Coordinates of N, CA, C and O in Angstrom, one line a residue:
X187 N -24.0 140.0 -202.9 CA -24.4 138.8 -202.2 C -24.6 137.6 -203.1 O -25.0 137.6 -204.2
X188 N -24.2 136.9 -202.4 CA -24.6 134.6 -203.1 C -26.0 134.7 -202.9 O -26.4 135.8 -202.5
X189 N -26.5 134.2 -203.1 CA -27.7 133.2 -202.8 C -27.8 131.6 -202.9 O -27.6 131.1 -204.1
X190 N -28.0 131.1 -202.4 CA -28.5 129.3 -203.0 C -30.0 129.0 -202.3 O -30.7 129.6 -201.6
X191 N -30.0 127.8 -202.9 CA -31.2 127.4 -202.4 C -31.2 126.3 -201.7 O -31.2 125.2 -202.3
X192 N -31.1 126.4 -200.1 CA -30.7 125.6 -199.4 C -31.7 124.2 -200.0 O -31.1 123.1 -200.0
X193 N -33.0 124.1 -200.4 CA -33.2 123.1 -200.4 C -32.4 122.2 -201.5 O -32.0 121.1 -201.2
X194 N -32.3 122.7 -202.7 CA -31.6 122.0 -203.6 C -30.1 121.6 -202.9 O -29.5 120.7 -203.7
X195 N -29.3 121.9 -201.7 CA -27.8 121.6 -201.4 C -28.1 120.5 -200.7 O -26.9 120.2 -200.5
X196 N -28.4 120.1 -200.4 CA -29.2 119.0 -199.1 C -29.0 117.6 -199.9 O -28.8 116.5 -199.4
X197 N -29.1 117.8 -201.5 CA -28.7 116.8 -202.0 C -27.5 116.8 -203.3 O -27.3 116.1 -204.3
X198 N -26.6 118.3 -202.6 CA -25.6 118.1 -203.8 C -24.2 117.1 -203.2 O -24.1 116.8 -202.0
X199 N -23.2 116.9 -204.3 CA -22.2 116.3 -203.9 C -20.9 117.8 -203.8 O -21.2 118.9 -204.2
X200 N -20.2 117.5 -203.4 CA -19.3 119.0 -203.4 C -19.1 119.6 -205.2 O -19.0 120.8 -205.4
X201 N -18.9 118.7 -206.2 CA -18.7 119.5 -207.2 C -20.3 120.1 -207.6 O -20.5 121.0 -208.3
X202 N -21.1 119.5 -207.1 CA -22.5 120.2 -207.6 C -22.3 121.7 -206.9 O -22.4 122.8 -207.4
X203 N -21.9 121.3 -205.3 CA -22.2 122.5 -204.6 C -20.9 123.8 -205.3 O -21.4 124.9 -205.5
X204 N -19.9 123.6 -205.6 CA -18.8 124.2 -206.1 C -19.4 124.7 -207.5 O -19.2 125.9 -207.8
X205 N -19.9 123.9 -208.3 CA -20.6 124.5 -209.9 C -21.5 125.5 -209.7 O -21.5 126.4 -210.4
X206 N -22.7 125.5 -208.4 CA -23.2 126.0 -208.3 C -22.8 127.2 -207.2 O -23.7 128.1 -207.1
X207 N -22.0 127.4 -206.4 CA -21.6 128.5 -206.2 C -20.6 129.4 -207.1 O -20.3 130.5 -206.7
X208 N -20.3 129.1 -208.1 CA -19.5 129.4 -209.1 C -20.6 130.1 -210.4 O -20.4 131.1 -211.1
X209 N -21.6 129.4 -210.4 CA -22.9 129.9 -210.9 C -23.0 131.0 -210.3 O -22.2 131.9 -210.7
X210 N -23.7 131.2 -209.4 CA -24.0 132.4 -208.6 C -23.6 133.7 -208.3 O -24.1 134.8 -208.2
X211 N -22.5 133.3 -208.0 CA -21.2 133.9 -207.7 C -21.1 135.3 -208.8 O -21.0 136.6 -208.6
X212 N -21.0 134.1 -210.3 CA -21.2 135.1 -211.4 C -22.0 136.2 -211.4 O -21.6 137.3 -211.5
X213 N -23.4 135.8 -211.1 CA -24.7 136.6 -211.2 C -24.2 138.0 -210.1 O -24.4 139.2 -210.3
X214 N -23.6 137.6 -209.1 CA -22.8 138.7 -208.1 C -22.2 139.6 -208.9 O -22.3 140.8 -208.7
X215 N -21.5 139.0 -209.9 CA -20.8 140.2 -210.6 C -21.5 140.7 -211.9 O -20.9 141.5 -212.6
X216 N -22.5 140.4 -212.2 CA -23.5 141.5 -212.9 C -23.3 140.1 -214.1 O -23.4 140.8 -215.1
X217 N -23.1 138.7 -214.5 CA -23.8 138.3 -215.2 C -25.0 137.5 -215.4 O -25.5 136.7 -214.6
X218 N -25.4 137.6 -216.2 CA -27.1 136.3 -216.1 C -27.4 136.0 -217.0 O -26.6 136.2 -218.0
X219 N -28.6 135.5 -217.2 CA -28.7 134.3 -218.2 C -30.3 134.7 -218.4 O -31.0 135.4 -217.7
X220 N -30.7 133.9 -219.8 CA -32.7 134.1 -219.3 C -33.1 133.0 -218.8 O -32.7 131.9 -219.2
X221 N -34.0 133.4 -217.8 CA -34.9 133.1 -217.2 C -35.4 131.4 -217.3 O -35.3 130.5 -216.5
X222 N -36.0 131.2 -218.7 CA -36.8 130.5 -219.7 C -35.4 129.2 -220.4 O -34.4 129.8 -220.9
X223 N -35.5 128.2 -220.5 CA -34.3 127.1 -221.4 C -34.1 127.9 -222.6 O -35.1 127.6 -223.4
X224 N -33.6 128.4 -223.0 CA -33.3 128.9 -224.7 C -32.4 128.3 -225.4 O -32.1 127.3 -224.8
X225 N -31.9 128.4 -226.4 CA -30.9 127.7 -227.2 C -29.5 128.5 -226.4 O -28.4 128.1 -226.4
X226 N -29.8 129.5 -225.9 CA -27.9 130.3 -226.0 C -28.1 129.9 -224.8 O -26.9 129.7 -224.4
X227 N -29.1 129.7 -223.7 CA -29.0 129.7 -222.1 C -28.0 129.6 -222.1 O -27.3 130.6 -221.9
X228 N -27.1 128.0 -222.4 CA -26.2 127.5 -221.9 C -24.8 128.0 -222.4 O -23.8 127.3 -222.0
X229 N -24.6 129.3 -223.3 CA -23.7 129.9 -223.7 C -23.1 131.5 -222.4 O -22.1 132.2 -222.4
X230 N -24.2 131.3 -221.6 CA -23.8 132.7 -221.0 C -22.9 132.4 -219.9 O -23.2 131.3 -219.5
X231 N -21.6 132.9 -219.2 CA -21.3 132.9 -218.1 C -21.5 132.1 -217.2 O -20.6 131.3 -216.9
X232 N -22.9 132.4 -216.6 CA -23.2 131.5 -215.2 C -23.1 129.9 -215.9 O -22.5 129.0 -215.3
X233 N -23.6 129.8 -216.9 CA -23.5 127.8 -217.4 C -22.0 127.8 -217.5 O -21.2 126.9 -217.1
X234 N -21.7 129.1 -218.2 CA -20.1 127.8 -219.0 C -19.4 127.9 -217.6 O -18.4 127.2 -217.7
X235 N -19.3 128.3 -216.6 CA -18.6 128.1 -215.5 C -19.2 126.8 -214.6 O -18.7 126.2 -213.7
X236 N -20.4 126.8 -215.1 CA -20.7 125.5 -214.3 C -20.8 123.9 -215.0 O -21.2 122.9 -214.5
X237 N -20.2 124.2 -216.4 CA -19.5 123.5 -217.0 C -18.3 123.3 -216.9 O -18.1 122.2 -216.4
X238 N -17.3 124.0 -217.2 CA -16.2 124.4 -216.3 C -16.1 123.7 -215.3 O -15.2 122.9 -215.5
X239 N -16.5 123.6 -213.7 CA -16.8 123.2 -213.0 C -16.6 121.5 -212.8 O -15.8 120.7 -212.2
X240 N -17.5 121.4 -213.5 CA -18.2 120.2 -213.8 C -17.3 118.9 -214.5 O -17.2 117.7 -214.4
X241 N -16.5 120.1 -215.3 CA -15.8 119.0 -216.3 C -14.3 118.8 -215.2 O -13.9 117.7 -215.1
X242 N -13.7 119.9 -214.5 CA -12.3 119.8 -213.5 C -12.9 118.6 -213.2 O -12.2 117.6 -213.5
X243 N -14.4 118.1 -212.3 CA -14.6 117.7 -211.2 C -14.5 115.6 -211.7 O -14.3 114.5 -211.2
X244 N -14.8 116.1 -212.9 CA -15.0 114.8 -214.5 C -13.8 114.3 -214.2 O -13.6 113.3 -213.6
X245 N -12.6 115.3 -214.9 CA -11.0 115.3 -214.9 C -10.6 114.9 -213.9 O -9.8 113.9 -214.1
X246 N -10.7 115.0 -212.9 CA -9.4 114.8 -211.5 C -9.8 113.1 -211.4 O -10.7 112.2 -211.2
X247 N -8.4 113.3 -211.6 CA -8.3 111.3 -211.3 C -8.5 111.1 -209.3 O -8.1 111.7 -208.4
X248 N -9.2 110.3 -209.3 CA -9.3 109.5 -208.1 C -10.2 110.7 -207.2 O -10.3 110.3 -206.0
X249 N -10.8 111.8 -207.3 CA -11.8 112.5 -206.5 C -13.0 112.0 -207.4 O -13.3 111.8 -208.6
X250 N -13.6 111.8 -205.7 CA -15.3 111.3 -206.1 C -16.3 112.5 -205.3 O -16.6 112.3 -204.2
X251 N -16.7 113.6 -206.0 CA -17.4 114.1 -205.3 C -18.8 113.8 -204.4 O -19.2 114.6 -203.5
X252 N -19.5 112.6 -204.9 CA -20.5 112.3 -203.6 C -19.8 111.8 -202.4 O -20.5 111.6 -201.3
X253 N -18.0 111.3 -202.4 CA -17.7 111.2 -201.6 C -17.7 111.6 -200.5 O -18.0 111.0 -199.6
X254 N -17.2 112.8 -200.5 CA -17.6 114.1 -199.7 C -19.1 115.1 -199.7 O -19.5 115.7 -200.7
X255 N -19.5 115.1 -198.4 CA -21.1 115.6 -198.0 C -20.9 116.7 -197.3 O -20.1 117.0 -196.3
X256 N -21.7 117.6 -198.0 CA -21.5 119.2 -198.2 C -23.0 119.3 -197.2 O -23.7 118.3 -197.2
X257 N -23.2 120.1 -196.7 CA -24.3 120.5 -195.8 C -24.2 121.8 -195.3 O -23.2 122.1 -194.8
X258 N -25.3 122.8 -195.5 CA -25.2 124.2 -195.5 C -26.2 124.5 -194.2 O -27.3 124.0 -194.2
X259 N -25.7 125.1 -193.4 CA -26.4 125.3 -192.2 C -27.3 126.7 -192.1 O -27.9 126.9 -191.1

């Protein structure tokens, strides 16, 4: 199973919402991260995919993701 936290989507743009289901998603398949900011946090799986994410969403000429309003029911 996903999880999100609907309050946090309320104010994403679609690549937020897309990095962070891609986050998650991960954790579905058995990886994670600690808990706590550490120096490697941002080395595990769940971040570099939401890096990853993040940077396509950088890259793509002419998409604006707050253009499009993501709303989770």
């Amino acid at each position: 199973d996903v999880y999100f936290n609907r309050c946090s989507h309320d104010y994403y743009n679609a690549c937020d919402t897309a990095s962070n289901a891609f986050h998650e998603w991960s954790h579905s398949l058995g990886y994670g991260h600690p808990y706590r900011r550490t120096s490697d946090r941002g080395l595990t799986v769940p971040y570099s995919l939401n890096y990853a994410v993040e940077k396509c969403c950088a890259d793509s000429q002419g998409f604006r993701g707050d253009a499009m309003e993501v709303k989770l029911k």
